[in-house]
Coordinates of C-alpha atoms and ligand atoms in Angstrom, one line a residue:
M1 CA -7.6 16.3 -14.2
R2 CA -9.2 13.5 -12.2
L3 CA -6.5 12.4 -10.5
I4 CA -5.2 15.7 -9.4
K5 CA -9.0 16.4 -8.0
R6 CA -8.6 13.2 -6.1
F7 CA -4.9 14.6 -5.2
A8 CA -6.8 17.9 -3.7
S9 CA -8.8 16.6 -2.0
Y10 CA -6.3 14.9 0.3
Y11 CA -6.1 19.2 1.1
K12 CA -9.6 19.7 2.7
P13 CA -9.2 18.3 6.3
H14 CA -5.9 20.7 6.3
I15 CA -7.3 23.0 4.9
W16 CA -6.6 25.9 7.1
L17 CA -2.8 24.7 7.5
F18 CA -3.0 24.7 3.2
I19 CA -3.9 28.1 3.5
L20 CA -1.3 29.3 5.5
D21 CA 1.4 28.1 4.1
M22 CA 0.4 29.7 0.9
T23 CA -0.3 32.7 2.4
C24 CA 2.9 32.8 3.2
A25 CA 3.9 31.8 0.0
F26 CA 2.7 34.9 -1.5
F27 CA 3.9 37.5 0.5
I28 CA 7.6 35.9 0.2
S29 CA 7.2 35.8 -3.7
A30 CA 6.0 39.5 -3.0
S31 CA 8.9 40.3 -1.6
D32 CA 11.5 39.5 -4.2
L33 CA 9.8 41.9 -6.5
V34 CA 10.4 45.1 -4.4
F35 CA 13.7 45.1 -4.2
P36 CA 14.8 45.8 -7.6
M37 CA 11.9 48.6 -7.8
V38 CA 13.7 50.2 -5.0
T39 CA 17.2 50.2 -6.8
R40 CA 15.8 51.7 -9.9
N41 CA 14.3 54.6 -7.9
V42 CA 17.8 55.1 -6.0
I43 CA 19.4 55.1 -9.4
N44 CA 17.2 57.1 -11.7
N45 CA 15.6 59.8 -8.7
V46 CA 17.9 59.2 -5.4
I47 CA 21.4 59.2 -6.6
P48 CA 20.5 62.4 -9.4
N49 CA 18.6 64.5 -6.7
K50 CA 21.4 63.7 -4.0
E51 CA 19.3 62.5 -1.3
F52 CA 21.1 60.6 0.7
N53 CA 19.8 59.8 3.5
L54 CA 16.8 58.5 1.4
I55 CA 18.8 55.3 0.8
Y56 CA 19.5 54.6 4.8
R57 CA 15.6 54.8 5.2
F58 CA 15.0 52.4 1.9
A59 CA 17.8 50.2 3.6
I60 CA 16.4 50.1 7.2
L61 CA 12.7 49.6 5.3
L62 CA 14.5 46.6 3.4
A63 CA 16.1 44.6 6.5
I64 CA 12.4 44.9 8.1
M65 CA 11.6 43.5 5.0
Y66 CA 13.6 40.6 5.2
F67 CA 13.4 40.2 8.8
G68 CA 9.4 39.5 8.1
R69 CA 10.7 37.0 4.8
M70 CA 12.3 34.8 7.0
I71 CA 10.0 34.4 10.2
L72 CA 7.3 33.6 6.6
E73 CA 10.0 31.1 4.9
Y74 CA 10.7 29.8 8.7
I75 CA 6.1 29.1 9.1
V76 CA 6.7 28.0 5.0
G77 CA 9.4 25.8 5.6
Y78 CA 8.0 23.8 8.8
Y79 CA 3.9 23.9 8.6
G80 CA 4.3 22.8 4.6
H81 CA 6.2 20.1 5.3
V82 CA 3.8 19.3 8.5
L83 CA 1.1 19.6 6.1
G84 CA 2.8 17.2 3.4
V85 CA 3.2 14.6 6.3
N86 CA -0.3 14.9 7.5
I87 CA -1.3 14.5 3.4
E88 CA 1.4 11.4 3.5
Y89 CA -0.1 9.7 6.6
D90 CA -4.0 10.3 5.7
M91 CA -3.0 8.6 2.0
R92 CA -1.2 5.3 4.2
K93 CA -3.9 5.2 6.6
D94 CA -6.5 4.8 3.4
A95 CA -4.6 2.9 1.7
F96 CA -4.1 0.3 4.7
A97 CA -7.3 0.3 5.5
H98 CA -8.4 -0.2 1.8
L99 CA -5.8 -3.3 2.1
Q100 CA -7.4 -5.0 4.8
K101 CA -11.1 -4.7 2.9
L102 CA -9.5 -6.0 -0.4
S103 CA -10.7 -9.7 -1.1
M104 CA -8.4 -12.8 -1.1
N105 CA -8.0 -12.9 -4.9
Y106 CA -6.4 -10.0 -5.2
Y107 CA -3.4 -11.1 -2.6
D108 CA -3.5 -14.4 -4.4
N109 CA -2.4 -12.3 -7.5
T110 CA -0.5 -9.5 -5.9
K111 CA 3.1 -9.8 -4.3
T112 CA 3.2 -8.7 -1.1
G113 CA 6.7 -6.0 -2.0
Y114 CA 4.7 -4.6 -4.4
I115 CA 1.9 -3.5 -1.7
M116 CA 4.8 -2.5 0.9
S117 CA 6.6 -0.4 -2.3
R118 CA 3.2 1.2 -2.8
V119 CA 2.3 1.7 0.5
V120 CA 5.6 3.0 1.9
N121 CA 7.8 4.4 -1.3
D122 CA 5.5 5.6 -2.9
L123 CA 3.7 7.3 -0.7
N124 CA 7.4 8.9 0.4
E125 CA 7.2 11.0 -2.8
I126 CA 3.8 12.5 -2.4
A127 CA 4.6 13.5 1.1
E128 CA 6.9 16.3 -0.8
V129 CA 5.0 16.7 -3.7
A130 CA 1.6 17.5 -1.7
H131 CA 4.0 20.2 -0.3
H132 CA 6.0 21.4 -2.2
G133 CA 4.1 21.3 -5.2
P134 CA 1.1 23.9 -4.9
E135 CA 3.5 26.1 -3.1
D136 CA 6.3 26.4 -6.0
L137 CA 3.8 26.7 -8.6
F138 CA 2.0 29.8 -7.2
L139 CA 5.7 30.9 -6.1
S140 CA 7.1 31.0 -8.9
I141 CA 4.0 32.1 -11.4
I142 CA 3.0 34.8 -9.0
R143 CA 6.9 36.4 -9.5
I144 CA 6.2 35.4 -13.2
I145 CA 3.8 37.3 -13.9
G146 CA 4.8 39.9 -11.2
T147 CA 7.4 40.8 -12.7
F148 CA 5.7 40.7 -16.0
I149 CA 3.6 43.4 -14.5
L150 CA 6.0 45.6 -13.2
L151 CA 8.0 45.7 -16.2
L152 CA 5.0 46.8 -17.9
T153 CA 5.3 49.9 -16.5
I154 CA 8.5 50.5 -17.2
D155 CA 8.4 50.0 -20.9
V156 CA 6.2 48.3 -22.7
R157 CA 8.1 47.5 -25.8
L158 CA 11.5 46.4 -24.1
T159 CA 9.5 44.0 -21.8
L160 CA 7.7 42.2 -25.0
V161 CA 11.0 41.7 -26.5
V162 CA 12.8 39.8 -23.4
F163 CA 9.3 37.7 -22.6
T164 CA 9.4 36.3 -25.9
I165 CA 11.2 33.5 -24.8
I166 CA 8.6 32.6 -22.3
P167 CA 6.3 31.4 -24.1
F168 CA 9.5 28.7 -25.9
M169 CA 10.4 27.9 -22.3
F170 CA 7.0 26.7 -21.4
I171 CA 6.3 24.5 -24.1
Y172 CA 9.9 22.4 -23.6
M173 CA 8.5 21.8 -20.4
Y174 CA 5.5 20.7 -21.1
I175 CA 7.0 18.5 -23.6
Y176 CA 9.2 17.5 -21.0
N177 CA 6.3 16.7 -18.8
N178 CA 5.2 13.8 -20.7
K179 CA 8.3 12.4 -21.2
F180 CA 8.8 12.8 -17.0
E181 CA 5.9 10.9 -16.4
V182 CA 7.1 7.7 -18.4
I183 CA 10.1 7.7 -17.0
W184 CA 8.7 8.1 -13.8
K185 CA 6.1 5.6 -13.6
N186 CA 8.9 3.0 -15.1
V187 CA 11.2 4.3 -12.2
R188 CA 8.2 3.3 -9.2
E189 CA 7.8 -0.2 -11.2
T190 CA 10.9 -1.4 -11.2
Q191 CA 11.7 -0.4 -7.6
A192 CA 8.3 -2.7 -7.3
Q193 CA 9.8 -5.3 -8.5
M194 CA 12.8 -5.3 -6.8
N195 CA 10.5 -4.8 -3.1
A196 CA 9.1 -8.0 -4.1
T197 CA 11.9 -10.4 -4.8
L198 CA 14.1 -9.2 -1.7
E199 CA 10.5 -9.6 0.4
E200 CA 10.4 -13.0 -1.3
S201 CA 14.3 -14.2 -0.9
I202 CA 13.9 -12.8 2.5
T203 CA 10.8 -14.9 3.6
G204 CA 12.1 -17.5 2.0
I205 CA 15.1 -17.8 3.2
R206 CA 14.7 -20.8 4.9
V207 CA 14.6 -22.7 1.5
V208 CA 17.1 -20.1 0.2
K209 CA 20.1 -21.5 2.6
S210 CA 18.6 -25.2 2.3
F211 CA 19.0 -25.5 -0.8
V212 CA 22.0 -23.6 -1.2
R213 CA 20.8 -21.0 -3.5
E214 CA 22.5 -17.9 -2.2
K215 CA 24.2 -17.5 -5.3
F216 CA 21.2 -17.3 -7.4
E217 CA 19.2 -15.5 -5.4
K218 CA 21.6 -12.8 -5.5
L219 CA 21.6 -13.1 -9.2
K220 CA 18.0 -12.7 -9.1
F221 CA 18.0 -10.1 -7.0
D222 CA 20.7 -8.1 -9.2
N223 CA 18.8 -8.1 -12.4
K224 CA 15.8 -5.8 -10.5
S225 CA 18.0 -4.3 -9.0
S226 CA 20.1 -3.0 -12.1
M227 CA 16.4 -2.4 -13.5
Y228 CA 16.0 -0.1 -11.0
K229 CA 19.8 1.7 -11.9
S230 CA 18.9 1.9 -15.1
A231 CA 15.5 3.4 -14.5
R232 CA 16.6 5.9 -12.4
S233 CA 19.9 6.5 -14.8
K234 CA 17.8 7.4 -17.0
A235 CA 16.0 9.8 -14.9
V236 CA 18.9 11.7 -13.5
K237 CA 20.0 11.8 -16.9
H238 CA 16.7 13.4 -18.3
I239 CA 17.0 15.8 -15.1
G240 CA 20.2 16.8 -16.1
I241 CA 19.4 17.4 -19.8
F242 CA 16.1 19.3 -18.5
D243 CA 18.0 21.5 -15.9
S244 CA 21.1 22.6 -18.5
S245 CA 18.6 23.3 -21.3
V246 CA 16.1 25.6 -19.5
N247 CA 18.6 26.9 -17.3
F248 CA 21.2 27.9 -21.1
L249 CA 17.5 29.5 -22.2
S250 CA 17.1 31.4 -19.0
N251 CA 21.1 32.7 -19.5
I252 CA 19.5 33.4 -23.0
S253 CA 16.8 35.8 -21.6
V254 CA 19.1 38.0 -19.3
V255 CA 21.6 38.0 -23.2
I256 CA 18.5 39.3 -24.9
T257 CA 18.3 42.0 -22.6
L258 CA 20.8 43.3 -22.6
A259 CA 21.4 43.9 -25.8
A260 CA 18.2 44.8 -26.4
G261 CA 18.3 47.3 -23.3
G262 CA 21.4 48.4 -24.7
Y263 CA 19.6 49.0 -28.3
F264 CA 17.0 50.9 -26.2
I265 CA 19.0 53.4 -24.3
S266 CA 21.5 54.0 -26.8
K267 CA 17.5 54.8 -28.7
G268 CA 17.3 57.3 -25.6
L269 CA 13.6 54.8 -24.5
I270 CA 14.8 54.4 -21.4
N271 CA 17.2 54.9 -19.3
T272 CA 19.9 53.9 -16.6
G273 CA 18.0 52.9 -13.8
D274 CA 15.6 50.8 -15.7
L275 CA 18.0 48.3 -17.7
V276 CA 20.0 47.8 -14.3
A277 CA 16.2 47.1 -12.2
Y278 CA 15.0 45.1 -15.7
I279 CA 18.3 42.9 -15.4
I280 CA 18.1 42.6 -11.9
Y281 CA 14.4 41.2 -12.8
I282 CA 15.2 39.0 -15.4
S283 CA 18.2 37.6 -13.7
Q284 CA 16.2 37.5 -10.9
F285 CA 13.6 35.7 -13.0
L286 CA 16.0 32.2 -13.1
Q287 CA 15.0 31.9 -9.8
P288 CA 11.3 31.0 -10.0
L289 CA 12.4 28.7 -13.5
T290 CA 14.2 26.8 -11.7
V291 CA 11.3 26.2 -9.3
L292 CA 9.4 25.5 -11.7
L293 CA 11.1 23.0 -13.5
R294 CA 12.1 21.4 -10.0
F295 CA 8.2 21.2 -9.9
V296 CA 7.7 20.1 -13.6
E297 CA 10.5 17.1 -12.1
Q298 CA 8.2 16.2 -8.8
Y299 CA 5.0 16.6 -9.6
Q300 CA 5.6 13.6 -12.4
Q301 CA 7.2 12.0 -9.8
G302 CA 4.1 12.3 -7.2
M303 CA 1.8 12.0 -9.9
A304 CA 3.4 8.0 -10.8
G305 CA 2.9 7.6 -7.1
F306 CA 0.1 8.2 -6.7
R307 CA -1.9 7.3 -10.2
R308 CA -0.6 3.9 -8.3
F309 CA -1.9 4.6 -5.0
V310 CA -5.4 5.3 -6.9
E311 CA -4.9 2.0 -8.8
L312 CA -4.7 0.5 -5.6
M313 CA -7.7 2.5 -3.9
D314 CA -9.6 2.1 -6.8
T315 CA -9.7 -1.8 -7.1
E316 CA -12.4 -2.8 -5.2
P317 CA -13.0 -5.3 -2.7
E318 CA -14.6 -9.0 -4.8
I319 CA -16.7 -9.3 -1.7
A320 CA -18.5 -7.2 0.2
D321 CA -21.6 -6.9 2.2
K322 CA -24.2 -5.7 0.1
K323 CA -26.7 -3.8 0.7
G324 CA -29.0 -4.4 4.1
A325 CA -26.9 -7.3 4.7
I326 CA -27.8 -9.1 8.0
E327 CA -25.8 -9.7 11.4
L328 CA -25.7 -13.2 11.9
K329 CA -27.3 -14.2 14.7
D330 CA -27.0 -17.1 17.3
V331 CA -26.0 -19.5 14.5
K332 CA -26.4 -22.9 15.3
G333 CA -24.1 -24.1 12.6
N334 CA -26.4 -26.2 10.0
I335 CA -24.9 -25.8 6.6
E336 CA -25.9 -26.4 3.2
F337 CA -24.4 -26.4 -0.1
D338 CA -26.6 -26.6 -3.4
N339 CA -25.5 -27.1 -6.0
V340 CA -22.3 -25.1 -5.6
T341 CA -20.0 -24.2 -9.0
F342 CA -16.7 -22.3 -8.2
S343 CA -13.7 -21.7 -10.4
Y344 CA -10.8 -19.3 -9.4
D345 CA -10.4 -17.8 -13.1
N346 CA -13.4 -18.6 -14.7
K347 CA -12.8 -21.3 -16.5
K348 CA -10.8 -24.2 -15.0
E349 CA -14.2 -25.2 -12.5
V350 CA -12.8 -26.2 -9.3
L351 CA -16.4 -27.7 -8.3
S352 CA -19.4 -27.8 -9.7
G353 CA -22.4 -28.4 -8.5
I354 CA -21.8 -29.9 -5.0
N355 CA -25.5 -30.5 -2.8
L356 CA -24.0 -31.3 0.8
K357 CA -26.1 -31.2 4.1
I358 CA -24.6 -30.6 7.6
K359 CA -26.6 -30.5 10.3
H360 CA -25.4 -28.5 13.7
G361 CA -23.0 -30.0 15.9
E362 CA -22.4 -32.4 13.3
T363 CA -18.7 -33.5 12.7
V364 CA -17.3 -34.5 9.0
A365 CA -14.8 -34.9 7.6
I366 CA -14.0 -34.5 3.7
V367 CA -11.5 -37.0 2.6
G368 CA -9.6 -36.7 -1.0
P369 CA -7.0 -36.8 -3.5
S370 CA -5.1 -33.9 -3.0
G371 CA -5.7 -31.1 -5.8
A372 CA -9.9 -32.4 -5.8
G373 CA -10.8 -29.0 -4.1
K374 CA -11.3 -29.9 0.0
T375 CA -9.4 -26.8 0.3
T376 CA -11.7 -25.0 -2.1
L377 CA -14.6 -26.0 -0.9
L378 CA -14.1 -25.5 3.0
S379 CA -12.5 -22.2 2.4
L380 CA -16.5 -21.6 0.5
I381 CA -18.0 -21.1 3.8
P382 CA -16.4 -18.6 5.4
R383 CA -16.9 -16.4 1.7
F384 CA -13.4 -16.4 1.2
Y385 CA -14.2 -16.6 -2.5
E386 CA -17.6 -16.0 -4.2
I387 CA -19.4 -18.9 -5.6
D388 CA -20.0 -19.1 -9.1
A389 CA -23.7 -20.7 -8.8
G390 CA -25.6 -22.4 -6.6
S391 CA -25.5 -21.2 -2.8
I392 CA -24.1 -21.5 0.3
K393 CA -26.4 -21.1 3.3
I394 CA -25.7 -21.4 7.9
D395 CA -29.1 -22.2 9.4
G396 CA -30.9 -21.3 6.7
I397 CA -30.0 -17.9 5.3
D398 CA -27.5 -17.4 2.5
I399 CA -24.3 -16.6 3.4
R400 CA -24.2 -13.6 0.6
D401 CA -27.1 -11.7 2.8
V402 CA -25.1 -11.2 6.2
K403 CA -22.5 -9.2 6.6
L404 CA -19.6 -10.6 6.2
S405 CA -17.4 -9.8 9.7
S406 CA -20.5 -11.4 11.4
L407 CA -20.1 -14.4 9.2
R408 CA -16.7 -14.5 9.9
E409 CA -17.1 -14.5 13.3
N410 CA -18.6 -17.2 13.5
I411 CA -16.4 -19.5 11.8
G412 CA -13.3 -20.7 13.0
I413 CA -10.6 -22.0 11.3
V414 CA -7.4 -24.0 11.9
Q415 CA -4.7 -24.3 9.6
Q416 CA -1.9 -26.7 8.6
D417 CA 0.4 -23.6 8.3
V418 CA 0.0 -21.9 11.2
F419 CA 0.4 -18.3 11.0
L420 CA 1.5 -16.5 14.8
F421 CA 2.6 -12.8 15.0
S422 CA 5.6 -11.6 15.9
G423 CA 4.8 -11.0 19.3
T424 CA 4.5 -13.0 22.7
I425 CA 2.3 -16.0 23.3
K426 CA -0.2 -14.4 24.9
E427 CA -0.9 -11.6 22.4
N428 CA -0.6 -14.4 19.9
I429 CA -3.2 -16.4 22.0
S430 CA -5.9 -13.5 22.8
Y431 CA -5.7 -12.4 18.9
G432 CA -9.1 -15.1 19.1
K433 CA -10.8 -12.5 21.8
L434 CA -8.5 -9.2 22.3
D435 CA -10.4 -9.0 25.6
A436 CA -9.5 -11.8 27.2
S437 CA -8.6 -11.7 30.6
D438 CA -5.1 -14.4 32.0
E439 CA -7.4 -16.8 33.3
E440 CA -9.9 -16.9 30.1
I441 CA -6.0 -17.1 28.2
I442 CA -4.6 -19.8 30.5
N443 CA -7.5 -22.4 30.1
A444 CA -7.8 -21.8 26.6
A445 CA -4.2 -22.7 26.6
K446 CA -4.3 -25.8 29.4
A447 CA -7.6 -27.0 27.4
A448 CA -5.6 -27.3 23.5
N449 CA -2.8 -29.1 25.4
A450 CA -0.7 -25.9 25.5
H451 CA -0.3 -24.7 29.3
D452 CA 1.9 -27.1 30.2
F453 CA 5.3 -26.8 27.5
I454 CA 4.4 -22.7 27.6
M455 CA 5.1 -22.9 31.4
E456 CA 8.7 -25.0 30.7
L457 CA 9.3 -21.3 28.1
K458 CA 11.8 -18.8 29.4
D459 CA 9.2 -16.2 29.9
G460 CA 5.9 -18.3 30.2
Y461 CA 3.2 -17.0 28.6
D462 CA 5.2 -13.2 27.6
T463 CA 7.4 -15.2 25.6
Y464 CA 8.9 -13.8 21.7
I465 CA 8.2 -16.1 20.0
G466 CA 10.0 -14.5 16.8
E467 CA 8.7 -13.2 13.3
R468 CA 5.6 -15.8 12.4
G469 CA 6.6 -17.9 15.3
V470 CA 10.0 -19.4 14.6
K471 CA 11.1 -19.8 17.9
L472 CA 8.3 -22.4 18.1
S473 CA 8.0 -26.0 17.0
G474 CA 5.1 -27.1 14.2
G475 CA 3.2 -28.4 17.7
Q476 CA 3.1 -26.0 19.9
K477 CA 2.6 -23.5 17.2
Q478 CA -0.3 -25.3 15.9
R479 CA -1.6 -25.9 20.2
I480 CA -1.3 -22.2 20.3
S481 CA -3.8 -21.9 17.4
I482 CA -6.4 -24.2 18.6
A483 CA -5.8 -22.4 22.1
R484 CA -6.3 -19.1 20.0
M485 CA -9.6 -21.2 18.8
F486 CA -11.1 -21.7 22.2
L487 CA -11.4 -18.0 22.7
K488 CA -12.6 -17.1 19.7
N489 CA -15.5 -20.4 20.0
P490 CA -17.2 -20.0 17.1
P491 CA -20.1 -22.1 16.5
I492 CA -18.6 -23.9 13.1
L493 CA -15.0 -24.6 13.4
I494 CA -12.9 -25.6 10.2
L495 CA -9.8 -28.0 10.4
D496 CA -7.6 -28.0 7.3
E497 CA -5.0 -31.0 7.8
A498 CA -4.7 -29.6 11.1
T499 CA -1.9 -32.2 12.0
S500 CA -1.1 -33.6 8.7
S501 CA 2.6 -31.8 9.7
L502 CA 3.1 -33.8 12.1
D503 CA 4.9 -36.8 13.5
N504 CA 3.0 -39.2 15.6
K505 CA 3.5 -38.1 19.1
S506 CA 2.5 -33.9 18.3
E507 CA -0.4 -35.6 16.2
S508 CA -1.5 -37.6 19.2
I509 CA -1.6 -34.0 21.7
I510 CA -2.8 -32.1 19.3
Q511 CA -6.0 -35.1 18.2
Q512 CA -7.1 -35.2 21.9
S513 CA -7.3 -30.9 21.9
I514 CA -9.0 -31.0 18.7
D515 CA -11.6 -33.2 20.2
N516 CA -12.0 -30.8 23.0
L517 CA -11.9 -28.1 21.0
S518 CA -15.3 -29.5 18.3
K519 CA -17.3 -30.4 20.7
N520 CA -20.7 -29.1 20.7
R521 CA -20.0 -27.6 17.2
T522 CA -20.8 -27.8 13.5
T523 CA -16.9 -29.3 12.7
L524 CA -15.6 -29.9 9.3
I525 CA -12.1 -32.0 9.0
I526 CA -10.0 -32.3 6.4
A527 CA -7.8 -35.9 6.9
H528 CA -4.7 -36.6 5.4
R529 CA -3.4 -39.4 6.8
L530 CA -6.7 -41.9 6.9
G531 CA -6.6 -43.5 10.7
T532 CA -7.3 -40.1 12.4
I533 CA -10.8 -39.7 10.6
R534 CA -11.5 -43.3 11.3
N535 CA -13.9 -42.9 14.0
A536 CA -16.1 -40.2 12.4
K537 CA -19.5 -40.9 11.6
R538 CA -19.6 -39.3 8.6
I539 CA -17.4 -39.3 5.9
I540 CA -17.1 -37.3 2.7
V541 CA -14.9 -38.1 -0.2
L542 CA -14.1 -35.5 -2.6
T543 CA -12.5 -36.0 -6.3
E544 CA -11.8 -34.4 -9.5
N545 CA -15.3 -35.7 -9.9
G546 CA -17.0 -34.3 -7.2
I547 CA -18.6 -36.1 -4.4
E548 CA -17.9 -39.4 -5.4
E549 CA -18.6 -41.7 -1.5
E550 CA -20.0 -41.2 1.8
G551 CA -20.9 -43.3 4.9
T552 CA -18.7 -44.2 7.9
H553 CA -15.2 -45.8 7.5
E554 CA -16.6 -49.3 7.4
E555 CA -19.1 -48.6 4.8
L556 CA -16.9 -46.9 2.7
M557 CA -14.5 -50.1 2.9
N558 CA -17.3 -52.3 2.0
R559 CA -17.7 -50.2 -0.7
K560 CA -15.0 -51.0 -2.1
G561 CA -14.4 -47.6 -3.8
V562 CA -12.0 -44.5 -3.6
Y563 CA -12.2 -44.6 -0.1
Y564 CA -11.0 -48.3 -0.2
N565 CA -8.3 -47.7 -2.4
L566 CA -7.1 -45.0 -0.5
Y567 CA -7.2 -46.7 2.4
N568 CA -5.6 -49.3 1.4
Y569 CA -2.7 -47.3 -0.4
Q570 CA -2.0 -45.3 3.1
Q571 CA -1.7 -48.7 4.8
E572 CA 0.8 -50.2 2.3
N573 CA 2.9 -46.9 2.1
L574 CA 2.6 -46.8 5.6
T575 CA 4.0 -50.2 6.6
I576 CA 7.1 -49.4 4.5
V577 CA 7.9 -46.2 6.1
Ligands
LIG1 N1 -5.5 -19.2 -4.8 C1 -6.1 -20.2 -5.9 N2 -5.7 -19.5 -7.2 C2 -6.3 -20.4 -8.0 N3 -6.4 -22.0 -8.1 C3 -6.4 -22.6 -7.1 C4 -6.2 -22.1 -5.7 N4 -5.8 -22.7 -4.6 C5 -6.4 -23.6 -5.3 N5 -6.0 -24.1 -6.9 C6 -6.7 -24.6 -7.3 O1 -7.8 -26.1 -7.1 C7 -7.5 -26.9 -7.2 C8 -8.1 -27.7 -5.8 O2 -7.4 -26.8 -4.9 P1 -7.6 -27.4 -3.2 O3 -8.9 -26.9 -2.7 O4 -6.2 -26.8 -2.7 O5 -7.3 -29.0 -3.0 P2 -6.9 -29.8 -1.7 O6 -7.4 -29.1 -0.7 O7 -8.0 -30.7 -1.7 O8 -5.5 -31.0 -1.8 C9 -6.0 -26.9 -7.2 O9 -5.7 -27.3 -8.8 C10 -5.4 -25.9 -7.4 O10 -4.2 -26.0 -8.3
LIG2 MG1 -5.7 -28.6 0.6

């Protein structure tokens, strides 16, 4: 019921369209009730009294009525679908807006294909129900009740006999309705799984090809695809059973009418015209029943999608602005970790009791073995994840007290894997500042040592870079992401192994642009190759035990501790290579 209420709320903005649709639907079903009554009148009165010109008059009136009905049917067919499409659009818009709000945690645990499936397929089904659902339900109920009342006026007893079958039909539909709920849920679920597998195989196509795992991927996909097939087959089978048995029941009601009507005529309780009207009504009755049946099927199909939509909309973003959150303004860039404890799953603590103070304008390098929690530590500053205990402050203000948008506007992150959007180089650089002028973009590119290589490309700044920038080298992508950062111009900069995957030549070019970028900003650098941060004034060594050492390169070497070992290990391995 709550679900239906929620569903109904989507009609609100289109209430007039909905009323128009329903009003037309009402007149369409009312017009169905007219014909048998006219026939009855013709047989009972017109023919015995030989008033044949009345027939022509009836014919003309009926023709006019059907013409009007044609227009109404056009309105229902067209505007009804417009209504459905509008509702689908609204829901999709809401879903996307909500997805933008959800926290990293949600995306860590949800497959992209699942989300695609919800936003694309599920909502598609909903559009159909949104339009046909209320209309079908309304139409068929009007017709069933209308027929019942009209037949009562002819003969109460025969009507009751004929309608005995109706309650059974409704019970049957009700039972099947519940069955369809499970069936369609399964269809939606398997479809989402299939989409997720598809999405993963396509995204990972380079890995697939390089491992020659096409066959393996085919099997994996086929597995999901056949699960979807079975779910659908099951649904179709039950639609078949349902359709045919409801049709059987309604045919039986025609038989009952004929038999009972014959009996009533033989007893002189009704006349021929009445029986003809009964038979026409009852056989017409099949129509609203089939419509109702289609409704039952479609309703569950759509509701399975809607349920999943609601589930998505009800997923609260774990991290959101608190009430009265303030705008973080004029950031200097002092960062303070005070006894910070964090775990991804509330079980295994990745960081515990971290204390760290970084002054504005300072450049701090963070090193340590892989898996120690370096990336995690820095992703807490833009509040991608919520800490379990302690606090993180920027310029003395707890980051939980400020608006997320203002916090993140002030922090720039350059990662090892650069994500670029499909589009041109210019579009990707201006992602850092959407209203940047061409001049600003070029200046940023120059500062990032990217201008020269961009000018060598076929279309310069207007070159298309392919999905995720596949048409660029790793070093080129990184320089674009740095240019983007120059435009964003944040007071706090985080560099997470920005040069780790690059060869020495690219690395030194990028190192130069990074040095430019970090001027006058608080900069935190996670470095894999210790050589690149030798000159840092402050190096922090993070291990599984937390912050183990801190100092300059010389100080740490003299300590002969973790850093010393790490450094020597790398030097040895470098000489081997
Ligand atoms: N999104 C995540 N969800 C759950 N666990 C994670 C996630 N990211 C990292 N971890 C775990 O947290 C620990 C620290 O990871 P990370 O911060 O990436 O280390 P580093 O950057 O120092 O190599 C690792 O044990 C890793 O498995
Ligand atoms: Mg890392």
